[in-house]
GROMACS .gro file of C-alpha atoms in nm:
model
  244
    1MET     CA    1   0.962  -1.579  -1.431
    2ARG     CA    2   1.052  -1.554  -1.065
    3TYR     CA    3   1.028  -1.195  -0.948
    4GLU     CA    4   1.251  -1.048  -0.679
    5LEU     CA    5   1.095  -0.792  -0.448
    6PHE     CA    6   1.331  -0.565  -0.258
    7TYR     CA    7   1.197  -0.403   0.057
    8TRP     CA    8   1.307  -0.347   0.416
    9PRO     CA    9   1.248  -0.642   0.651
   10GLY     CA   10   1.027  -0.620   0.958
   11ILE     CA   11   0.752  -0.398   0.815
   12GLN     CA   12   0.480  -0.422   0.555
   13GLY     CA   13   0.542  -0.070   0.431
   14ARG     CA   14   0.497   0.020   0.068
   15GLY     CA   15   0.631  -0.319  -0.030
   16GLU     CA   16   0.304  -0.477   0.083
   17TYR     CA   17   0.120  -0.329  -0.214
   18VAL     CA   18   0.346  -0.526  -0.445
   19ARG     CA   19   0.334  -0.840  -0.230
   20LEU     CA   20  -0.045  -0.846  -0.245
   21ALA     CA   21  -0.041  -0.840  -0.625
   22LEU     CA   22   0.215  -1.119  -0.641
   23GLU     CA   23   0.031  -1.326  -0.382
   24ASP     CA   24  -0.310  -1.275  -0.542
   25ALA     CA   25  -0.177  -1.392  -0.877
   26GLY     CA   26   0.009  -1.689  -0.731
   27ALA     CA   27   0.333  -1.557  -0.882
   28GLU     CA   28   0.669  -1.701  -0.784
   29TYR     CA   29   0.871  -1.436  -0.605
   30LEU     CA   30   1.154  -1.391  -0.362
   31ASP     CA   31   1.116  -1.139  -0.079
   32VAL     CA   32   1.483  -1.042  -0.083
   33GLY     CA   33   1.489  -0.813   0.220
   34ARG     CA   34   1.362  -1.088   0.448
   35GLY     CA   35   1.627  -1.336   0.338
   36SER     CA   36   1.965  -1.414   0.490
   37PRO     CA   37   2.279  -1.216   0.405
   38ASP     CA   38   2.453  -1.554   0.393
   39GLN     CA   39   2.245  -1.622   0.081
   40ASP     CA   40   2.314  -1.280  -0.076
   41GLN     CA   41   1.981  -1.149   0.050
   42GLY     CA   42   1.868  -0.926   0.335
   43VAL     CA   43   1.953  -0.558   0.378
   44PRO     CA   44   2.301  -0.589   0.218
   45ALA     CA   45   2.136  -0.701  -0.106
   46LEU     CA   46   1.910  -0.393  -0.103
   47GLU     CA   47   2.203  -0.165  -0.036
   48MET     CA   48   2.394  -0.310  -0.329
   49TYR     CA   49   2.121  -0.179  -0.559
   50LEU     CA   50   2.068   0.151  -0.381
   51SER     CA   51   2.439   0.230  -0.397
   52GLY     CA   52   2.455   0.157  -0.770
   53ASP     CA   53   2.694  -0.132  -0.728
   54ALA     CA   54   2.441  -0.382  -0.865
   55THR     CA   55   2.290  -0.173  -1.146
   56PRO     CA   56   2.383   0.140  -1.344
   57ARG     CA   57   2.024   0.262  -1.288
   58PRO     CA   58   1.993   0.256  -0.910
   59PRO     CA   59   1.651   0.309  -0.749
   60PHE     CA   60   1.620   0.589  -0.497
   61ALA     CA   61   1.454   0.373  -0.232
   62PRO     CA   62   1.262   0.048  -0.189
   63PRO     CA   63   1.036  -0.100  -0.296
   64PHE     CA   64   1.181  -0.205  -0.625
   65LEU     CA   65   1.132  -0.516  -0.832
   66LYS     CA   66   1.381  -0.719  -1.032
   67ALA     CA   67   1.225  -0.897  -1.329
   68GLY     CA   68   1.491  -1.063  -1.538
   69ASP     CA   69   1.741  -0.789  -1.617
   70ARG     CA   70   1.495  -0.508  -1.542
   71VAL     CA   71   1.486  -0.314  -1.216
   72ILE     CA   72   1.163  -0.121  -1.163
   73SER     CA   73   1.104   0.118  -0.873
   74HIS     CA   74   0.804   0.291  -0.710
   75VAL     CA   75   0.484   0.111  -0.617
   76ALA     CA   76   0.262   0.254  -0.891
   77ASN     CA   77   0.529   0.196  -1.154
   78ILE     CA   78   0.589  -0.162  -1.039
   79LEU     CA   79   0.218  -0.241  -1.038
   80ARG     CA   80   0.171  -0.087  -1.382
   81PHE     CA   81   0.442  -0.325  -1.504
   82LEU     CA   82   0.319  -0.632  -1.318
   83ALA     CA   83  -0.057  -0.606  -1.363
   84PRO     CA   84  -0.082  -0.711  -1.730
   85ARG     CA   85   0.162  -0.996  -1.668
   86LEU     CA   86  -0.032  -1.118  -1.364
   87GLY     CA   87  -0.379  -1.079  -1.511
   88LEU     CA   88  -0.465  -0.795  -1.274
   89ILE     CA   89  -0.584  -0.545  -1.536
   90ASP     CA   90  -0.771  -0.566  -1.864
   91GLU     CA   91  -0.602  -0.504  -2.196
   92ASP     CA   92  -0.806  -0.190  -2.260
   93GLU     CA   93  -0.568   0.107  -2.263
   94ASP     CA   94  -0.821   0.349  -2.116
   95GLN     CA   95  -0.875   0.116  -1.821
   96ARG     CA   96  -0.500   0.081  -1.768
   97ASP     CA   97  -0.456   0.458  -1.761
   98TRP     CA   98  -0.752   0.497  -1.524
   99ALA     CA   99  -0.615   0.228  -1.295
  100HIS     CA  100  -0.272   0.390  -1.291
  101GLY     CA  101  -0.426   0.725  -1.200
  102LEU     CA  102  -0.616   0.565  -0.912
  103GLN     CA  103  -0.297   0.400  -0.790
  104LEU     CA  104  -0.117   0.734  -0.799
  105THR     CA  105  -0.399   0.884  -0.592
  106LEU     CA  106  -0.348   0.605  -0.339
  107THR     CA  107   0.022   0.687  -0.343
  108ASP     CA  108  -0.063   1.044  -0.242
  109PHE     CA  109  -0.300   0.914   0.026
  110VAL     CA  110  -0.038   0.682   0.173
  111ALA     CA  111   0.213   0.966   0.185
  112GLU     CA  112  -0.033   1.178   0.384
  113ILE     CA  113  -0.103   0.887   0.620
  114HIS     CA  114   0.269   0.847   0.686
  115ASP     CA  115   0.317   1.218   0.743
  116VAL     CA  116   0.059   1.221   1.022
  117HIS     CA  117   0.310   1.060   1.256
  118HIS     CA  118   0.615   1.218   1.092
  119PRO     CA  119   0.500   1.569   0.998
  120LEU     CA  120   0.841   1.734   1.025
  121SER     CA  121   1.085   1.475   0.893
  122SER     CA  122   1.126   1.101   0.859
  123THR     CA  123   1.476   1.143   1.000
  124LEU     CA  124   1.329   1.231   1.341
  125TYR     CA  125   1.164   0.990   1.582
  126TYR     CA  126   0.791   1.025   1.643
  127GLU     CA  127   0.867   1.134   2.000
  128ASP     CA  128   1.065   1.429   1.862
  129GLN     CA  129   0.762   1.565   1.677
  130ARG     CA  130   0.472   1.446   1.890
  131ASP     CA  131   0.311   1.789   1.930
  132GLU     CA  132   0.325   1.860   1.558
  133ALA     CA  133   0.190   1.512   1.487
  134GLY     CA  134  -0.105   1.574   1.715
  135ARG     CA  135  -0.204   1.887   1.526
  136ARG     CA  136  -0.147   1.716   1.190
  137ALA     CA  137  -0.357   1.417   1.298
  138GLU     CA  138  -0.653   1.632   1.398
  139LEU     CA  139  -0.657   1.801   1.058
  140PHE     CA  140  -0.604   1.471   0.879
  141ARG     CA  141  -0.896   1.303   1.057
  142ARG     CA  142  -1.124   1.600   0.999
  143HIS     CA  143  -1.043   1.681   0.637
  144ARG     CA  144  -0.806   1.456   0.443
  145LEU     CA  145  -0.912   1.111   0.564
  146PRO     CA  146  -1.280   1.157   0.473
  147ARG     CA  147  -1.189   1.336   0.150
  148PHE     CA  148  -0.982   1.048   0.015
  149LEU     CA  149  -1.222   0.777   0.132
  150GLU     CA  150  -1.527   0.956  -0.003
  151TYR     CA  151  -1.350   0.988  -0.337
  152PHE     CA  152  -1.295   0.612  -0.365
  153GLU     CA  153  -1.652   0.546  -0.253
  154GLN     CA  154  -1.762   0.777  -0.536
  155VAL     CA  155  -1.540   0.593  -0.786
  156LEU     CA  156  -1.706   0.265  -0.692
  157GLU     CA  157  -2.053   0.416  -0.706
  158GLN     CA  158  -1.998   0.573  -1.048
  159ASN     CA  159  -1.826   0.276  -1.211
  160PRO     CA  160  -2.049   0.208  -1.514
  161ARG     CA  161  -1.961  -0.163  -1.490
  162GLY     CA  162  -2.085  -0.191  -1.132
  163ALA     CA  163  -1.974  -0.100  -0.781
  164GLU     CA  164  -1.796  -0.428  -0.709
  165HIS     CA  165  -1.463  -0.304  -0.847
  166LEU     CA  166  -1.278   0.022  -0.893
  167VAL     CA  167  -1.187  -0.044  -1.256
  168GLY     CA  168  -1.419  -0.209  -1.507
  169GLU     CA  169  -1.609  -0.525  -1.421
  170ARG     CA  170  -1.332  -0.741  -1.281
  171HIS     CA  171  -1.086  -0.754  -0.995
  172SER     CA  172  -0.769  -0.550  -1.046
  173TYR     CA  173  -0.455  -0.452  -0.863
  174VAL     CA  174  -0.615  -0.124  -0.756
  175ASP     CA  175  -0.876  -0.319  -0.557
  176LEU     CA  176  -0.587  -0.487  -0.373
  177SER     CA  177  -0.423  -0.152  -0.304
  178LEU     CA  178  -0.742   0.002  -0.166
  179PHE     CA  179  -0.786  -0.309   0.050
  180GLN     CA  180  -0.437  -0.263   0.195
  181THR     CA  181  -0.489   0.107   0.260
  182VAL     CA  182  -0.823   0.062   0.435
  183THR     CA  183  -0.692  -0.231   0.638
  184GLY     CA  184  -0.397  -0.020   0.746
  185LEU     CA  185  -0.623   0.270   0.839
  186ARG     CA  186  -0.838   0.041   1.052
  187TYR     CA  187  -0.525  -0.046   1.245
  188ALA     CA  188  -0.389   0.308   1.272
  189PHE     CA  189  -0.712   0.502   1.323
  190PRO     CA  190  -0.973   0.255   1.452
  191ARG     CA  191  -1.183   0.522   1.621
  192ALA     CA  192  -1.188   0.753   1.321
  193MET     CA  193  -1.263   0.468   1.083
  194ARG     CA  194  -1.554   0.344   1.294
  195GLN     CA  195  -1.707   0.689   1.261
  196LEU     CA  196  -1.654   0.710   0.884
  197GLU     CA  197  -1.721   0.361   0.756
  198PRO     CA  198  -2.102   0.357   0.794
  199ASP     CA  199  -2.102   0.608   0.507
  200LEU     CA  200  -1.864   0.394   0.298
  201PRO     CA  201  -2.060   0.075   0.231
  202LYS     CA  202  -1.908   0.009  -0.111
  203ILE     CA  203  -1.551   0.035   0.018
  204ASP     CA  204  -1.641  -0.191   0.309
  205ALA     CA  205  -1.787  -0.449   0.070
  206LEU     CA  206  -1.482  -0.435  -0.158
  207VAL     CA  207  -1.244  -0.488   0.134
  208ALA     CA  208  -1.447  -0.786   0.250
  209ARG     CA  209  -1.447  -0.938  -0.100
  210VAL     CA  210  -1.073  -0.900  -0.139
  211SER     CA  211  -1.006  -1.057   0.201
  212GLU     CA  212  -1.203  -1.366   0.095
  213ARG     CA  213  -1.016  -1.427  -0.230
  214ASP     CA  214  -0.858  -1.770  -0.195
  215ARG     CA  215  -0.492  -1.672  -0.229
  216ILE     CA  216  -0.533  -1.350  -0.032
  217ARG     CA  217  -0.707  -1.532   0.254
  218ALA     CA  218  -0.429  -1.790   0.260
  219TYR     CA  219  -0.166  -1.515   0.255
  220LEU     CA  220  -0.330  -1.318   0.536
  221ASN     CA  221  -0.327  -1.630   0.751
  222SER     CA  222   0.035  -1.717   0.673
  223GLU     CA  223   0.366  -1.611   0.824
  224ARG     CA  224   0.445  -1.428   0.502
  225ARG     CA  225   0.199  -1.155   0.604
  226GLN     CA  226   0.388  -0.942   0.851
  227PRO     CA  227   0.175  -0.775   1.119
  228PHE     CA  228   0.114  -0.402   1.132
  229ASN     CA  229   0.344  -0.237   1.382
  230GLU     CA  230   0.469   0.101   1.498
  231ASP     CA  231   0.766   0.099   1.261
  232GLY     CA  232   0.571   0.103   0.936
  233ILE     CA  233   0.346   0.345   0.750
  234PHE     CA  234   0.031   0.258   0.943
  235ARG     CA  235   0.097   0.317   1.314
  236HIS     CA  236  -0.153   0.315   1.596
  237TYR     CA  237  -0.082   0.593   1.841
  238PRO     CA  238  -0.406   0.640   2.042
  239GLU     CA  239  -0.343   1.011   2.085
  240LEU     CA  240  -0.339   1.057   1.705
  241ASP     CA  241  -0.673   0.880   1.673
  242GLY     CA  242  -0.845   1.135   1.893
  243GLU     CA  243  -0.886   0.897   2.183
  244PRO     CA  244  -0.956   1.070   2.517
   0.00000   0.00000   0.00000
C-alpha cells in the first residue's frame, strides 16, 4: 500500500513524527502537501479534506493519513494505526497500550513546547505576544522541560527489557518520536538542553542510536528532511532560551 501523508508544506511540524515512521520502515508514501497543485496535491488537496469535500469524515487539522479508503487523523492515532503494519511495535497488546500512552505523553509535551512561543494564541504572531512568551519560556525551562525529559529517562531506566528502548526490547515508533522531540529541543533551546542533557544519558544514547539507523540516517541527509525553522513547532528565539 502507498500511504498518503497530508501536512502543511515548508515545516516539519507534527507531520514529521509520521514521516519518521514511514521513512524508518521504508514504506512507500506520498507527501501530499509538498506536491504540486497541478497534480492534485499541495495545500488545495489538504483543504479539500479539511472542508469535507473529499470525505464525509473530515479531519480537524493536519497531519492526517490516507490509507486506502481510510482517513486517519492525529499523530498518536496515525502511529497507533501504522506501527503494527510497519513492524514498529510488537504484537503484545500490553506493549501496544504502553506505547500509545507514551506517544500521548509526547503529544502533551509537544503542545507545551509550541505554546512557549505562542502562549496566548496561535492566531497571533510571536511578536504580538513576546512578553508573555518570555515569561512562559522561563517557567517551561525551569519546570516543564526537565519534568518531561526526566520522565522519559526514567522510562528507559526502568524498562525491564533494557534501557536501549522505551518499549520492550526492540526499536519502536515511540523511540522515533522521542528522537524527533529531543532533536527539536536541541534546536529550539540549545542552552537549556546543554545544561540538562548530562543528567539524561539514556535519552542521549537513544537519540544517537536512532540517528544511525540506516534509513533514518539516509533520510536526515536527504532533501526530504526539511530543516527546522521559525515557522514550525520548534523555534529558536535566543531570548526564550535564557541567553543573555
